[in-house]
JSON list of C-alpha atoms and ligand atoms in Angstrom, two decimals:
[
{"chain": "A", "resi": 1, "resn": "UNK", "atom": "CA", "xyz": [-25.57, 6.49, 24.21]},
{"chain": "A", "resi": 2, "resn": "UNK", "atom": "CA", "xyz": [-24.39, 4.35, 21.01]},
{"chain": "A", "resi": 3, "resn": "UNK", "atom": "CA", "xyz": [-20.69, 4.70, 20.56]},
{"chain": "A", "resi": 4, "resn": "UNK", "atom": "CA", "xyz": [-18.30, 2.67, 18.13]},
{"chain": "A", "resi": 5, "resn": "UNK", "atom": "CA", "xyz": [-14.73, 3.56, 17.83]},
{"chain": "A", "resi": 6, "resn": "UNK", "atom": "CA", "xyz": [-13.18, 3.17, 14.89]},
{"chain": "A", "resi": 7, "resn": "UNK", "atom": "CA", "xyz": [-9.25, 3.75, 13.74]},
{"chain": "A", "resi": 8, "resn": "UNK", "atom": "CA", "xyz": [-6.61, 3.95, 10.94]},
{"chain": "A", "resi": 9, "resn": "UNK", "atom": "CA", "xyz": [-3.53, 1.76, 12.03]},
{"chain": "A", "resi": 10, "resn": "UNK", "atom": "CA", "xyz": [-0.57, 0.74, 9.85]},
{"chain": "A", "resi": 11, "resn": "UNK", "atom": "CA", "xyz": [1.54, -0.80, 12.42]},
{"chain": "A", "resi": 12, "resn": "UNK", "atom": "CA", "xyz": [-0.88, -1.35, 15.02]},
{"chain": "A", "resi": 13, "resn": "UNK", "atom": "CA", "xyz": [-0.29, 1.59, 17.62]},
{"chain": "A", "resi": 14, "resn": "UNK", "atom": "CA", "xyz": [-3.40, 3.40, 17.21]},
{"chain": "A", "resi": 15, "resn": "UNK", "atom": "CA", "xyz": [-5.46, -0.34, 17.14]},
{"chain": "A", "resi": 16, "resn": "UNK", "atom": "CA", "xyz": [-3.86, -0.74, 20.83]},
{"chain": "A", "resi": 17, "resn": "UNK", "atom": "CA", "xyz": [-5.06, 2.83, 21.77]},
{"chain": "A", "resi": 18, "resn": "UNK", "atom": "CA", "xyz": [-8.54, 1.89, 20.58]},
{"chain": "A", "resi": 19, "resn": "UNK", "atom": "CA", "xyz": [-8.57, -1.46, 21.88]},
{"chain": "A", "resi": 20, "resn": "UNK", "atom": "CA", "xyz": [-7.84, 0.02, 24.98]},
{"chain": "A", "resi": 21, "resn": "UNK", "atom": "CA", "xyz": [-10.82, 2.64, 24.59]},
{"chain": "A", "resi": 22, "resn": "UNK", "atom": "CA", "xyz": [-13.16, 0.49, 23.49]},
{"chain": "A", "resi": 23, "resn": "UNK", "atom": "CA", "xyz": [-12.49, -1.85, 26.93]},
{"chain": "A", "resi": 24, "resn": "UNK", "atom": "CA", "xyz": [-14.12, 1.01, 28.81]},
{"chain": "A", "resi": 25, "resn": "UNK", "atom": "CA", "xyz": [-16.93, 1.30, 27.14]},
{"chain": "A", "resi": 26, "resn": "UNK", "atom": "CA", "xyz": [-20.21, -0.33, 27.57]},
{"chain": "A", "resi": 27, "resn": "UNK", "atom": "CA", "xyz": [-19.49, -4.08, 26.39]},
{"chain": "A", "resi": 28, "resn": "UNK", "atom": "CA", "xyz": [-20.76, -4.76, 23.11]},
{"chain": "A", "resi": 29, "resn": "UNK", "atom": "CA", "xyz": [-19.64, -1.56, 21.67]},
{"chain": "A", "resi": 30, "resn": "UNK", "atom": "CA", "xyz": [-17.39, -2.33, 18.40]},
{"chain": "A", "resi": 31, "resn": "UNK", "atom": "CA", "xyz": [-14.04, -1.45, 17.64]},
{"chain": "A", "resi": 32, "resn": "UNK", "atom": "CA", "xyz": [-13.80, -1.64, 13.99]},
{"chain": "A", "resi": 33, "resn": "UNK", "atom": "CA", "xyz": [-10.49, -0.89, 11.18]},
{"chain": "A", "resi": 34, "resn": "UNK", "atom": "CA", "xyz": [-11.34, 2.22, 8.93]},
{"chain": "A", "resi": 35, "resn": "UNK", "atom": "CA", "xyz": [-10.80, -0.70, 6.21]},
{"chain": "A", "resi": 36, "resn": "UNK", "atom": "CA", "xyz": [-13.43, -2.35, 7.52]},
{"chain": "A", "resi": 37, "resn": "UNK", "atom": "CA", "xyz": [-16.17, 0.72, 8.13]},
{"chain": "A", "resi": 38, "resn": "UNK", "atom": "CA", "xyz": [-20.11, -0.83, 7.96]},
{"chain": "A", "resi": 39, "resn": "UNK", "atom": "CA", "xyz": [-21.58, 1.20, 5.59]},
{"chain": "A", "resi": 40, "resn": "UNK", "atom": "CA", "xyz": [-23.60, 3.53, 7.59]},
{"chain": "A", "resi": 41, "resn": "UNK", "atom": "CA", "xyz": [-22.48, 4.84, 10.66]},
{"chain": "A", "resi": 42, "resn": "UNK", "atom": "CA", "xyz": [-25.31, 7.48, 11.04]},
{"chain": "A", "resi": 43, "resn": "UNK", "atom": "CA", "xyz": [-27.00, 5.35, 13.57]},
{"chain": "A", "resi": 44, "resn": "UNK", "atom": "CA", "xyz": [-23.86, 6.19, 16.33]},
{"chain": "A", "resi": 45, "resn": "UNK", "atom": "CA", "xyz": [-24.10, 9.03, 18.77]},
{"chain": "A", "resi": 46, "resn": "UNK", "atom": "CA", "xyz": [-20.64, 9.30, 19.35]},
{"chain": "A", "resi": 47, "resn": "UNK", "atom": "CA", "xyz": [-17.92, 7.70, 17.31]},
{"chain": "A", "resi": 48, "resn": "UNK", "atom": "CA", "xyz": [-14.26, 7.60, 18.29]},
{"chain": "A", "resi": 49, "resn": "UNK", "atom": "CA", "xyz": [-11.98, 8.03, 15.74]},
{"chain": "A", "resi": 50, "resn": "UNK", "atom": "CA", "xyz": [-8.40, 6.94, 15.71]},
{"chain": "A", "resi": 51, "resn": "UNK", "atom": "CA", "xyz": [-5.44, 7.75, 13.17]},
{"chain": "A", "resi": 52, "resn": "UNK", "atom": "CA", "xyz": [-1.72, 8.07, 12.84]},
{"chain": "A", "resi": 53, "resn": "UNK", "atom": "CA", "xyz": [0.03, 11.65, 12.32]},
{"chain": "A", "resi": 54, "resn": "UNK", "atom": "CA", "xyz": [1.43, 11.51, 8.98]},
{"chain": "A", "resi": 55, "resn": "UNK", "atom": "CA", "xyz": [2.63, 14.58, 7.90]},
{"chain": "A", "resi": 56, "resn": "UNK", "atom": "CA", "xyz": [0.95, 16.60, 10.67]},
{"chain": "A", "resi": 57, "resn": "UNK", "atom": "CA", "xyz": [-2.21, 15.70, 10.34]},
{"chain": "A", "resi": 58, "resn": "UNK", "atom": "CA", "xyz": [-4.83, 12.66, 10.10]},
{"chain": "A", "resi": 59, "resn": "UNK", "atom": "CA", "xyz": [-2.98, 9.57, 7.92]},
{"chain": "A", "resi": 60, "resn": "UNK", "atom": "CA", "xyz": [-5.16, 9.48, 4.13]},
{"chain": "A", "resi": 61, "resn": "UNK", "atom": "CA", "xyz": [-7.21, 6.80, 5.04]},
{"chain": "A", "resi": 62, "resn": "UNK", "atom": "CA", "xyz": [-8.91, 8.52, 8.04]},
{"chain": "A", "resi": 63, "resn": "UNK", "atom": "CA", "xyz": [-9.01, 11.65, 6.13]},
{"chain": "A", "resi": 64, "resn": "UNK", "atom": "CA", "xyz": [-11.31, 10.21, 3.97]},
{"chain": "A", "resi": 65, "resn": "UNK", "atom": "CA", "xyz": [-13.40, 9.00, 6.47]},
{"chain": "A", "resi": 66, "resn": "UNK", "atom": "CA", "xyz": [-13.66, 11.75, 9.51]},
{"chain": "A", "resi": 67, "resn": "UNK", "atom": "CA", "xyz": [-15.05, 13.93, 6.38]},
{"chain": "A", "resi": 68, "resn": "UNK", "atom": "CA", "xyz": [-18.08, 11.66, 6.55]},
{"chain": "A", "resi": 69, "resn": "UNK", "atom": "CA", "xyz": [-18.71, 11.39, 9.53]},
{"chain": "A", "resi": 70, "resn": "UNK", "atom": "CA", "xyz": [-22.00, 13.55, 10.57]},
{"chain": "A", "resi": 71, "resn": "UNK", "atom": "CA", "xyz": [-22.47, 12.08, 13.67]},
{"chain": "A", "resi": 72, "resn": "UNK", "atom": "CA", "xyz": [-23.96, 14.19, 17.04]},
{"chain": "A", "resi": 73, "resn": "UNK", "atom": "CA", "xyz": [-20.37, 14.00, 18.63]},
{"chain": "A", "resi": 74, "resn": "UNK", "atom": "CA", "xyz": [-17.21, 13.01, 17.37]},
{"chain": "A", "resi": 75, "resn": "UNK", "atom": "CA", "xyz": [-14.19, 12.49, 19.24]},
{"chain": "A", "resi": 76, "resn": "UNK", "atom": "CA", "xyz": [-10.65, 12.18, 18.20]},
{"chain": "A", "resi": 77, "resn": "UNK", "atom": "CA", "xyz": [-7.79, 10.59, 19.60]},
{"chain": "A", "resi": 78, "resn": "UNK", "atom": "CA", "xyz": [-4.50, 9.22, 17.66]},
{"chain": "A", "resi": 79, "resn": "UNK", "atom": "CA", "xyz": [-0.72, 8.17, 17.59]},
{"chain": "A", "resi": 80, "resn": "UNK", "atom": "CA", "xyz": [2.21, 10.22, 16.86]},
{"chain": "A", "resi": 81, "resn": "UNK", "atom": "CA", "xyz": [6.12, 9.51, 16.42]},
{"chain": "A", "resi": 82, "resn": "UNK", "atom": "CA", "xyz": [6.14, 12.70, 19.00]},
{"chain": "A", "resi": 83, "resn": "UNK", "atom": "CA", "xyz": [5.54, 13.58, 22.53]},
{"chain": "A", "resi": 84, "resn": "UNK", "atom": "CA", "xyz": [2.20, 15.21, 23.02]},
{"chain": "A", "resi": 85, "resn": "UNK", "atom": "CA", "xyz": [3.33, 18.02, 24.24]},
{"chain": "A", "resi": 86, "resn": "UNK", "atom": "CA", "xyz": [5.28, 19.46, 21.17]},
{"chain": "A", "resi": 87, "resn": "UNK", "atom": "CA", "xyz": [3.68, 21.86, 19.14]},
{"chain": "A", "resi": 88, "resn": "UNK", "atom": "CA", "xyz": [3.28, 19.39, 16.42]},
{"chain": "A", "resi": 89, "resn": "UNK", "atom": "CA", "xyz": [1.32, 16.83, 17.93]},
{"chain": "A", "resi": 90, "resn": "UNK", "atom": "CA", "xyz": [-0.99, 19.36, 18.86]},
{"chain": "A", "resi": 91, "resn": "UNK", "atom": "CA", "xyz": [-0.92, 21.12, 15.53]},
{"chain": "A", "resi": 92, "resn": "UNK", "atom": "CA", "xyz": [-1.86, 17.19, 14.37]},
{"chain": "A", "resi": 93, "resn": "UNK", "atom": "CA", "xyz": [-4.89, 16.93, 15.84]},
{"chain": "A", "resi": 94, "resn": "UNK", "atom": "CA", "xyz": [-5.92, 20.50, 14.84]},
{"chain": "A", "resi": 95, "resn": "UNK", "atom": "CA", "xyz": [-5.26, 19.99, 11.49]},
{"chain": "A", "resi": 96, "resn": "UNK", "atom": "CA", "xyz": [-7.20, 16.52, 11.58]},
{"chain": "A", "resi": 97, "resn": "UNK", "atom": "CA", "xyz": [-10.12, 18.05, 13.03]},
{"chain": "A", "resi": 98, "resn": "UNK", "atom": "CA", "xyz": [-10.24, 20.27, 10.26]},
{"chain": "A", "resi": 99, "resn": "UNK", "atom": "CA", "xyz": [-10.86, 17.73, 7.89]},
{"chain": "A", "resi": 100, "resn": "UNK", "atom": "CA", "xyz": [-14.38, 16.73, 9.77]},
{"chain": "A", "resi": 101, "resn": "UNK", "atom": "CA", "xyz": [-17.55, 18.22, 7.86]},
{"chain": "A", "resi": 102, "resn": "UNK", "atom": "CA", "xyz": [-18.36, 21.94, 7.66]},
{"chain": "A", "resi": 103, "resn": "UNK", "atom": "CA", "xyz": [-19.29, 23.00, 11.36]},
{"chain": "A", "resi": 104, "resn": "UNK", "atom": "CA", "xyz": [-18.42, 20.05, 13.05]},
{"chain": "A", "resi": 105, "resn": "UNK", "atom": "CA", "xyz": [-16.18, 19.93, 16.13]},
{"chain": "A", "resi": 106, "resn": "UNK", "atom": "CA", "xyz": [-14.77, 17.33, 18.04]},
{"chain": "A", "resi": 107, "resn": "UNK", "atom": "CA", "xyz": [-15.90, 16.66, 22.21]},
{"chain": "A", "resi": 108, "resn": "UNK", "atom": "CA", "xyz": [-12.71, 15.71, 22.57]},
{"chain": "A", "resi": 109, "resn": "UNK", "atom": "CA", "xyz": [-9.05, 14.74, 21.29]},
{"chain": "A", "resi": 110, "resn": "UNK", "atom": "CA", "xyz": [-6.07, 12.60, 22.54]},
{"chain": "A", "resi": 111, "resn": "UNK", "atom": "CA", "xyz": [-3.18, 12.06, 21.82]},
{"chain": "A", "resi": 112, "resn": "UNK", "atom": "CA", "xyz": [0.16, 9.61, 22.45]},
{"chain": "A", "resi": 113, "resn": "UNK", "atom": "CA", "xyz": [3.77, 8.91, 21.21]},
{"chain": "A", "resi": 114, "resn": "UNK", "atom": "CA", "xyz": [3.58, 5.59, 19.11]},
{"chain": "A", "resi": 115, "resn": "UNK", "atom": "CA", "xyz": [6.99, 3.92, 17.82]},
{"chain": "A", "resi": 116, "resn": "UNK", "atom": "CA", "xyz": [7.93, 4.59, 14.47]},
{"chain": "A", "resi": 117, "resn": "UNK", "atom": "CA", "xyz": [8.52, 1.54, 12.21]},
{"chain": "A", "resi": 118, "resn": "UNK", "atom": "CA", "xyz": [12.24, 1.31, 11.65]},
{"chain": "A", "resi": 119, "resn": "UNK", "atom": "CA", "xyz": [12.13, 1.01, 8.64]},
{"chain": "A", "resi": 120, "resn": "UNK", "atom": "CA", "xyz": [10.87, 4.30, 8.25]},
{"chain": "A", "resi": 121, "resn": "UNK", "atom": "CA", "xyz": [13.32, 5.84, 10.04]},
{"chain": "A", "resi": 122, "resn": "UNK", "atom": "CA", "xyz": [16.41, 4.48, 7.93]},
{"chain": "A", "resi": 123, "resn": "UNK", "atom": "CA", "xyz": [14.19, 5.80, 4.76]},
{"chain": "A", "resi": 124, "resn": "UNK", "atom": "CA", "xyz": [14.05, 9.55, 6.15]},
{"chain": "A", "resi": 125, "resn": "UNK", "atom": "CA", "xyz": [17.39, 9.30, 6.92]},
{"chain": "A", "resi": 126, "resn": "UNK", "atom": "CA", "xyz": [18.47, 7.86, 4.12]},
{"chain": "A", "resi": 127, "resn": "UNK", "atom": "CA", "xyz": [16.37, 10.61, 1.86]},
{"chain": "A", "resi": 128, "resn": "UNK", "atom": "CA", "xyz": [17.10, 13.65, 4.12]},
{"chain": "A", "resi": 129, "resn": "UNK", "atom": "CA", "xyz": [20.74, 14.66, 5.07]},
{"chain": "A", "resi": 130, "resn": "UNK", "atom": "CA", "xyz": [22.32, 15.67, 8.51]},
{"chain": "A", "resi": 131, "resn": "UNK", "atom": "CA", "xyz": [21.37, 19.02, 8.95]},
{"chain": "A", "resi": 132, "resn": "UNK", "atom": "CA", "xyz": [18.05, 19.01, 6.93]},
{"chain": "A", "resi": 133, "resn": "UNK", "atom": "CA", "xyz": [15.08, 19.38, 9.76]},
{"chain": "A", "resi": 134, "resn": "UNK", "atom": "CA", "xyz": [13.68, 15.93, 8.87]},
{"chain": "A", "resi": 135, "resn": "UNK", "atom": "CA", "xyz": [17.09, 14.21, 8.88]},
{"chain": "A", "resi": 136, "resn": "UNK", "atom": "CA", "xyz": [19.37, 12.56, 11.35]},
{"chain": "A", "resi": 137, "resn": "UNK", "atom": "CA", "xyz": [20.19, 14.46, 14.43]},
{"chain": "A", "resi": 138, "resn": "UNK", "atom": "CA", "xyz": [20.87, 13.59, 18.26]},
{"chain": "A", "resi": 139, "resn": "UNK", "atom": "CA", "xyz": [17.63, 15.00, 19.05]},
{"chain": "A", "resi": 140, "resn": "UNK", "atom": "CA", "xyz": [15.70, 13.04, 16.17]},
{"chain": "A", "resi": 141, "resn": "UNK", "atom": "CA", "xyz": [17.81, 9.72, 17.32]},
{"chain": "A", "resi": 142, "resn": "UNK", "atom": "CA", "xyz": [16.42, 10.81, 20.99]},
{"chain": "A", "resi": 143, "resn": "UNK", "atom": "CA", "xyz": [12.92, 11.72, 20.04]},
{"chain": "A", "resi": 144, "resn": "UNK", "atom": "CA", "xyz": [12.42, 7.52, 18.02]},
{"chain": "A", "resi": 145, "resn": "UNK", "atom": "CA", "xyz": [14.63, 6.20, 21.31]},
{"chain": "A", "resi": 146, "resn": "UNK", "atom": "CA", "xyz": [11.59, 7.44, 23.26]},
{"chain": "A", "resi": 147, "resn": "UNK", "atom": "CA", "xyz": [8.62, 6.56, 20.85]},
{"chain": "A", "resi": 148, "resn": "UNK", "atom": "CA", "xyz": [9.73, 3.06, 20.60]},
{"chain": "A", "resi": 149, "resn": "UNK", "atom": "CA", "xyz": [8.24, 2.27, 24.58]},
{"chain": "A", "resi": 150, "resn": "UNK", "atom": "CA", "xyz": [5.22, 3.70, 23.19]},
{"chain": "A", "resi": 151, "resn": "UNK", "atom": "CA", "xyz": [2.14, 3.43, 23.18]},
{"chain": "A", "resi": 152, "resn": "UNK", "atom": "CA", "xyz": [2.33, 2.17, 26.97]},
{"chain": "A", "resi": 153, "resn": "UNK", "atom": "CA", "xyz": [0.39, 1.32, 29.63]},
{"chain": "A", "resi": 154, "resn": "UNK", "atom": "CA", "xyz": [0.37, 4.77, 31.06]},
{"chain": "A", "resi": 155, "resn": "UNK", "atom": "CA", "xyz": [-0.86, 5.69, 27.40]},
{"chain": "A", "resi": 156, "resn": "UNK", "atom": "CA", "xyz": [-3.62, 3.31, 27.47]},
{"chain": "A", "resi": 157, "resn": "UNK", "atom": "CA", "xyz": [-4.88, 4.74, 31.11]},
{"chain": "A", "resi": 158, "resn": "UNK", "atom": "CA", "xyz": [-4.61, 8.09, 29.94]},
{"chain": "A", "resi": 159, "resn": "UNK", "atom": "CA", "xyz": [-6.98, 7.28, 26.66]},
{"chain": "A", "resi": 160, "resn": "UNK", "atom": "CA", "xyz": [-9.25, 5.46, 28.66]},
{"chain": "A", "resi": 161, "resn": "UNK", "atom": "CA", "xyz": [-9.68, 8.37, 31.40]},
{"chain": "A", "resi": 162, "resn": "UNK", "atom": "CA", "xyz": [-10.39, 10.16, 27.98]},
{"chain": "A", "resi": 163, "resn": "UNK", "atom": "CA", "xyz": [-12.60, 8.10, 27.18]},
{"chain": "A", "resi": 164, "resn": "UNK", "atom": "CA", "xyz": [-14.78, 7.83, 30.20]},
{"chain": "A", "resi": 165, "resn": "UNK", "atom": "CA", "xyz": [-14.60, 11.45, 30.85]},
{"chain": "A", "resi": 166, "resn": "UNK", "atom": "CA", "xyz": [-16.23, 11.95, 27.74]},
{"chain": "A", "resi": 167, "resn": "UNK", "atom": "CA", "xyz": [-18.78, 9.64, 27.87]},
{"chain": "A", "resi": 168, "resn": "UNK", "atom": "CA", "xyz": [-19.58, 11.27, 31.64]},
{"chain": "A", "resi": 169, "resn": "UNK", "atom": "CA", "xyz": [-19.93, 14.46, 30.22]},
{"chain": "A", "resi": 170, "resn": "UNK", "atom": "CA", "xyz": [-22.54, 13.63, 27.39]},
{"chain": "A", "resi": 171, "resn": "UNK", "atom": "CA", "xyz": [-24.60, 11.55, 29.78]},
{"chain": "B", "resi": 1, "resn": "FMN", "atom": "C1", "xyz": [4.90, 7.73, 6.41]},
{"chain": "B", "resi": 1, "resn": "FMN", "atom": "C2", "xyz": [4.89, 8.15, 7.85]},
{"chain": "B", "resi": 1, "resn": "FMN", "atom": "C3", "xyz": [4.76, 9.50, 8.15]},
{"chain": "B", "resi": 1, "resn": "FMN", "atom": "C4", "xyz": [4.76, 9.92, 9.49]},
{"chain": "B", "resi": 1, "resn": "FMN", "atom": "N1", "xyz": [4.63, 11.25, 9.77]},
{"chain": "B", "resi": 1, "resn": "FMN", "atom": "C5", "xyz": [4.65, 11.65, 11.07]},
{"chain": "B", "resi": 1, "resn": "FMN", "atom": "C6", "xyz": [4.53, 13.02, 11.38]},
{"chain": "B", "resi": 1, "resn": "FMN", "atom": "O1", "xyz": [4.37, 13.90, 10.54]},
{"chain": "B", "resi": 1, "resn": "FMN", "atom": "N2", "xyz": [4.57, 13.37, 12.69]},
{"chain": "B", "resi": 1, "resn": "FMN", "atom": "C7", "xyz": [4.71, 12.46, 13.71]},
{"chain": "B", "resi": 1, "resn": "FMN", "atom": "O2", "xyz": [4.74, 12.85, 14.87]},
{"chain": "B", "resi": 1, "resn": "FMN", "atom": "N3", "xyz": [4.80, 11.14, 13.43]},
{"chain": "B", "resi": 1, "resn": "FMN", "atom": "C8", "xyz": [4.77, 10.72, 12.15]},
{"chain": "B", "resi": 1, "resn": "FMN", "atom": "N4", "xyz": [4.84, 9.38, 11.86]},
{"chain": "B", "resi": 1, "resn": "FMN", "atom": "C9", "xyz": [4.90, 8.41, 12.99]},
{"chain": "B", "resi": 1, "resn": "FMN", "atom": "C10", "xyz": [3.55, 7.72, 13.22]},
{"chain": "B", "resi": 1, "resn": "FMN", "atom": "O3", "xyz": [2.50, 8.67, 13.31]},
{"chain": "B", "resi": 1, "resn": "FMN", "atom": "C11", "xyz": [3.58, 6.90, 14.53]},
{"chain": "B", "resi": 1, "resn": "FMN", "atom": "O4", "xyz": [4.63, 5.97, 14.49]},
{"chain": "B", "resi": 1, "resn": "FMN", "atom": "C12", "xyz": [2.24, 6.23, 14.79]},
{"chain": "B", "resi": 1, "resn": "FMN", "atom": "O5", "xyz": [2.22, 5.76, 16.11]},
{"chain": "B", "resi": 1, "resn": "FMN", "atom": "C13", "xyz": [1.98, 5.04, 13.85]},
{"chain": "B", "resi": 1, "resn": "FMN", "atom": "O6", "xyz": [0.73, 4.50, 14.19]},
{"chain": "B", "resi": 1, "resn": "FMN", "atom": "P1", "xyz": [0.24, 3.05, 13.74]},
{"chain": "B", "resi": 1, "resn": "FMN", "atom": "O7", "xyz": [1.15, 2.04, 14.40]},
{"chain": "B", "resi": 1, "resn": "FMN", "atom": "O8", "xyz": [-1.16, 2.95, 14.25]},
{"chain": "B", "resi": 1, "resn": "FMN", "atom": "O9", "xyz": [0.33, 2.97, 12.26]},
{"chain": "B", "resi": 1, "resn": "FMN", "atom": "C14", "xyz": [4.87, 8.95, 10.54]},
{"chain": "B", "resi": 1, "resn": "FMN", "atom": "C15", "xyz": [4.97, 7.59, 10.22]},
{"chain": "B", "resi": 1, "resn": "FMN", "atom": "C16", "xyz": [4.98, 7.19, 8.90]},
{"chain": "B", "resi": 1, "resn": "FMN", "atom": "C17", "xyz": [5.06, 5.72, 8.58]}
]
């Protein structure tokens, strides 16, 4: 099977995810930047793709690309200022999978808490006041406290078990 994972990273959480992903798979297989993409991917029977949540879903850049992609099996894994197990992460990778083509679903989706740049977080609390849902709050302070050990090793074992579990189920 010919895989390649590719991913969307703007500080570098989701490249350590699918660095990590790629080092389970057969060697040889690329791990390429979205901003990077060869031209043609149709040659891949299964493609990896990696972004960032950004507004609850896929970050613009991979978008634009998991529309394309028309390969026989697609699977999905990305980075998220939240814990997987809230409602948004999961709501994340729905709504990312929705933007692959017409008919197309993923084998498989994963995803981890990745530290939000601090910069960001002074800009949304700066823009949003105490009180609004997006602004400064114990819970919010609590929620980037925890992202910021993340992604971490156990993160990278987890995406790799992923990984391999998906590649033993298409073989
Ligand atoms: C502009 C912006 C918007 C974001 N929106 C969300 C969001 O809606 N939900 C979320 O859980 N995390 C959000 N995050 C956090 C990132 O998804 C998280 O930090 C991710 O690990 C960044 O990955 P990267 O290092 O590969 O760029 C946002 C980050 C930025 C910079």
């Amino acid at each position: 099977m010919k895989s390649i994972v590719i991913y969307s990273s703007l500080t570098g959480n989701t490249k350590e995810v699918a660095e990590a992903i790629t080092s389970v798979l057969p060697v040889g297989t690329s791990c390429v930047s979205m901003k990077e993409l060869p031209t043609d991917l149709s040659s891949y029977d299964l493609v990896f793709a990696g972004f960032w949540v950004d507004k609850g879903t896929a970050n613009k850049e991979a978008r634009d690309v998991l529309g394309t992609l028309h390969n026989p099996h697609i699977a999905l894994f990305a980075t998220a200022g939240v814990p997987p197990q809230m409602a948004h992460a999961k709501e994340s990778l729905v709504n990312a999978a929705n933007c692959l083509p017409d008919g197309v679903d993923p084998v498989g989706t994963f995803i981890c808490q990745g530290k939000v740049d601090p910069k960001v977080i002074e800009m949304m609390y700066k823009m949003f006041p105490k009180g609004h849902s997006h602004g400064q709050s114990a819970d919010r302070d609590a929620r980037h406290k925890q992202a910021a050990v993340h992604p971490n090793e156990e993160d990278f074992k987890a995406a790799q078990e992923f990984a391999k579990d998906i590649i033993i189920r298409l073989s």
